[in-house]
PDB file of C-alpha atoms in Angstrom:
ATOM      1  CA  MET A 245       1.022  12.586   0.961  1.00  0.00           C
ATOM      2  CA  PRO A 246       0.940  15.355   1.804  1.00  0.00           C
ATOM      3  CA  PHE A 247      -1.794  16.326   4.151  1.00  0.00           C
ATOM      4  CA  VAL A 248      -1.286  19.881   5.306  1.00  0.00           C
ATOM      5  CA  LYS A 249      -1.810  21.829   8.489  1.00  0.00           C
ATOM      6  CA  ARG A 250      -2.361  25.544   8.148  1.00  0.00           C
ATOM      7  CA  ASP A 251      -1.652  28.295  10.656  1.00  0.00           C
ATOM      8  CA  ALA A 252      -4.083  31.048  11.687  1.00  0.00           C
ATOM      9  CA  THR A 253      -3.230  33.063   8.565  1.00  0.00           C
ATOM     10  CA  GLY A 254      -3.869  30.126   6.239  1.00  0.00           C
ATOM     11  CA  ALA A 255      -0.219  29.526   5.441  1.00  0.00           C
ATOM     12  CA  LEU A 256       1.157  25.990   5.506  1.00  0.00           C
ATOM     13  CA  ALA A 257       2.537  25.124   8.931  1.00  0.00           C
ATOM     14  CA  ALA A 258       3.273  21.396   8.551  1.00  0.00           C
ATOM     15  CA  LEU A 259       3.130  18.454   6.149  1.00  0.00           C
ATOM     16  CA  PHE A 260       1.990  14.957   7.113  1.00  0.00           C
ATOM     17  CA  ARG A 261       2.163  11.647   5.262  1.00  0.00           C
ATOM     18  CA  GLU A 262      -1.200  10.604   6.637  1.00  0.00           C
ATOM     19  CA  ARG A 263      -4.365  12.436   7.560  1.00  0.00           C
ATOM     20  CA  ALA A 264      -4.186  13.832  11.105  1.00  0.00           C
ATOM     21  CA  ALA A 265      -6.744  15.529  13.324  1.00  0.00           C
ATOM     22  CA  ASP A 266      -5.438  18.966  12.411  1.00  0.00           C
ATOM     23  CA  ALA A 267      -4.260  18.026   8.910  1.00  0.00           C
ATOM     24  CA  THR A 268      -7.181  16.868   6.822  1.00  0.00           C
ATOM     25  CA  GLU A 269      -6.558  18.914   3.694  1.00  0.00           C
ATOM     26  CA  TYR A 270      -4.704  17.072   0.937  1.00  0.00           C
ATOM     27  CA  LEU A 271      -2.491  18.847  -1.583  1.00  0.00           C
ATOM     28  CA  ALA A 272      -0.614  17.183  -4.421  1.00  0.00           C
ATOM     29  CA  PRO A 273       3.130  16.823  -3.815  1.00  0.00           C
ATOM     30  CA  ASP A 274       3.838  19.143  -6.742  1.00  0.00           C
ATOM     31  CA  HIS A 275       1.405  21.833  -5.528  1.00  0.00           C
ATOM     32  CA  PRO A 276       3.246  25.193  -5.443  1.00  0.00           C
ATOM     33  CA  ALA A 277       2.464  25.710  -1.734  1.00  0.00           C
ATOM     34  CA  VAL A 278       3.863  22.281  -0.858  1.00  0.00           C
ATOM     35  CA  ARG A 279       6.984  22.870  -2.946  1.00  0.00           C
ATOM     36  CA  ALA A 280       7.537  26.292  -1.374  1.00  0.00           C
ATOM     37  CA  PHE A 281       7.068  24.914   2.137  1.00  0.00           C
ATOM     38  CA  ALA A 282       9.489  22.037   1.493  1.00  0.00           C
ATOM     39  CA  ALA A 283      12.052  24.391  -0.057  1.00  0.00           C
ATOM     40  CA  ALA A 284      11.888  26.638   3.002  1.00  0.00           C
ATOM     41  CA  ALA A 285      12.586  23.737   5.376  1.00  0.00           C
ATOM     42  CA  PRO A 286      15.654  24.343   7.523  1.00  0.00           C
ATOM     43  CA  ALA A 287      18.870  23.017   6.026  1.00  0.00           C
ATOM     44  CA  GLU A 288      20.347  22.392   9.485  1.00  0.00           C
ATOM     45  CA  PRO A 289      19.518  18.867  10.611  1.00  0.00           C
ATOM     46  CA  THR A 290      17.569  18.561  13.811  1.00  0.00           C
ATOM     47  CA  ALA A 291      19.048  16.951  16.902  1.00  0.00           C
ATOM     48  CA  ARG A 292      16.879  13.904  16.197  1.00  0.00           C
ATOM     49  CA  ALA A 293      18.259  13.644  12.636  1.00  0.00           C
ATOM     50  CA  ARG A 294      21.823  13.984  13.888  1.00  0.00           C
ATOM     51  CA  LEU A 295      21.170  11.247  16.471  1.00  0.00           C
ATOM     52  CA  LEU A 296      19.745   8.978  13.778  1.00  0.00           C
ATOM     53  CA  ASP A 297      22.829   9.573  11.614  1.00  0.00           C
ATOM     54  CA  SER A 298      25.023   8.753  14.593  1.00  0.00           C
ATOM     55  CA  ASP A 299      23.000   5.590  15.278  1.00  0.00           C
ATOM     56  CA  LEU A 300      23.479   4.453  11.680  1.00  0.00           C
ATOM     57  CA  ASP A 301      27.217   5.104  11.939  1.00  0.00           C
ATOM     58  CA  MET A 302      27.371   3.111  15.172  1.00  0.00           C
ATOM     59  CA  ILE A 303      25.474   0.216  13.602  1.00  0.00           C
ATOM     60  CA  ARG A 304      28.249  -0.028  11.018  1.00  0.00           C
ATOM     61  CA  VAL A 305      30.821  -0.065  13.834  1.00  0.00           C
ATOM     62  CA  TYR A 306      28.926  -2.909  15.542  1.00  0.00           C
ATOM     63  CA  GLU A 307      28.793  -4.848  12.269  1.00  0.00           C
ATOM     64  CA  ASP A 308      32.535  -4.454  11.829  1.00  0.00           C
ATOM     65  CA  LEU A 309      33.123  -5.470  15.459  1.00  0.00           C
ATOM     66  CA  ILE A 310      31.056  -8.626  15.021  1.00  0.00           C
ATOM     67  CA  ASP A 311      32.977  -9.452  11.829  1.00  0.00           C
ATOM     68  CA  VAL A 312      36.332  -9.003  13.617  1.00  0.00           C
ATOM     69  CA  LEU A 313      35.244 -11.125  16.584  1.00  0.00           C
ATOM     70  CA  MET A 314      34.060 -13.874  14.251  1.00  0.00           C
ATOM     71  CA  GLU A 315      37.245 -13.734  12.148  1.00  0.00           C
ATOM     72  CA  LYS A 316      39.318 -14.095  15.323  1.00  0.00           C
ATOM     73  CA  ARG A 317      37.031 -16.950  16.384  1.00  0.00           C
ATOM     74  CA  LEU A 318      36.190 -15.178  19.652  1.00  0.00           C
ATOM     75  CA  VAL A 319      32.496 -15.425  18.856  1.00  0.00           C
ATOM     76  CA  ALA A 320      30.548 -17.638  16.468  1.00  0.00           C
ATOM     77  CA  LEU A 321      27.390 -16.840  14.578  1.00  0.00           C
ATOM     78  CA  THR A 322      25.684 -19.599  16.556  1.00  0.00           C
ATOM     79  CA  ASP A 323      26.429 -17.704  19.789  1.00  0.00           C
ATOM     80  CA  PHE A 324      23.681 -15.253  18.800  1.00  0.00           C
ATOM     81  CA  PRO A 325      19.977 -16.007  19.236  1.00  0.00           C
ATOM     82  CA  PRO A 326      18.351 -17.414  16.066  1.00  0.00           C
ATOM     83  CA  ALA A 327      16.527 -14.150  15.311  1.00  0.00           C
ATOM     84  CA  ALA A 328      19.799 -12.203  15.531  1.00  0.00           C
ATOM     85  CA  GLN A 329      21.564 -14.794  13.359  1.00  0.00           C
ATOM     86  CA  GLY A 330      18.979 -14.316  10.633  1.00  0.00           C
ATOM     87  CA  LYS A 331      19.273 -10.547  10.775  1.00  0.00           C
ATOM     88  CA  LEU A 332      23.070 -10.673  10.658  1.00  0.00           C
ATOM     89  CA  VAL A 333      23.089 -13.042   7.688  1.00  0.00           C
ATOM     90  CA  ARG A 334      20.442 -11.082   5.747  1.00  0.00           C
ATOM     91  CA  HIS A 335      22.209  -7.790   6.365  1.00  0.00           C
ATOM     92  CA  LYS A 336      25.595  -9.211   5.375  1.00  0.00           C
ATOM     93  CA  ARG A 337      24.144 -10.581   2.117  1.00  0.00           C
ATOM     94  CA  LEU A 338      22.469  -7.261   1.335  1.00  0.00           C
ATOM     95  CA  ARG A 339      25.645  -5.301   2.048  1.00  0.00           C
ATOM     96  CA  ASP A 340      27.696  -7.721  -0.088  1.00  0.00           C
ATOM     97  CA  SER A 341      25.229  -7.463  -2.986  1.00  0.00           C
ATOM     98  CA  LEU A 342      25.291  -3.667  -2.837  1.00  0.00           C
ATOM     99  CA  HIS A 343      29.083  -3.724  -2.678  1.00  0.00           C
ATOM    100  CA  ALA A 344      29.145  -5.825  -5.862  1.00  0.00           C
ATOM    101  CA  ILE A 345      26.776  -3.375  -7.592  1.00  0.00           C
ATOM    102  CA  GLY A 346      29.005  -0.503  -6.458  1.00  0.00           C
ATOM    103  CA  ASP A 347      32.027  -2.226  -8.002  1.00  0.00           C
ATOM    104  CA  VAL A 348      30.221  -2.499 -11.351  1.00  0.00           C
ATOM    105  CA  ILE A 349      29.155   1.145 -11.248  1.00  0.00           C
ATOM    106  CA  GLN A 350      32.705   2.227 -10.339  1.00  0.00           C
ATOM    107  CA  ALA A 351      34.113   0.107 -13.184  1.00  0.00           C
ATOM    108  CA  GLU A 352      31.715   1.786 -15.617  1.00  0.00           C
ATOM    109  CA  ASP A 353      32.744   5.207 -14.299  1.00  0.00           C
ATOM    110  CA  ASP A 354      36.403   4.251 -14.737  1.00  0.00           C
ATOM    111  CA  GLY A 355      35.758   3.270 -18.368  1.00  0.00           C
ATOM    112  CA  ILE A 356      36.451  -0.439 -17.857  1.00  0.00           C
ATOM    113  CA  PHE A 357      33.193  -1.528 -19.516  1.00  0.00           C
TER     114      PHE A 357
END
């Protein structure tokens, strides 16, 4: 990355991670033209980015809902298909491990260590 697409004047028009039909020229990521193009990118998130953020927020809501339903014994992990069970368990372990790391970092910030 990045492969660049240029407009009719030769200015950068787009950056691509991979070579594309209209983006075959490669520039180093630290090339001044690439840096200038990236710096000029709009600060306002696109509708697609806002939707993705919303999706990620909703995923957290669904995780919390599943946890509540399981705590109240309204649903069991075994009620989910095996593939979903694996994903739920892996994600829970990852979240728990990151939470533990966050506690250590917070403790260091608080001067406990």
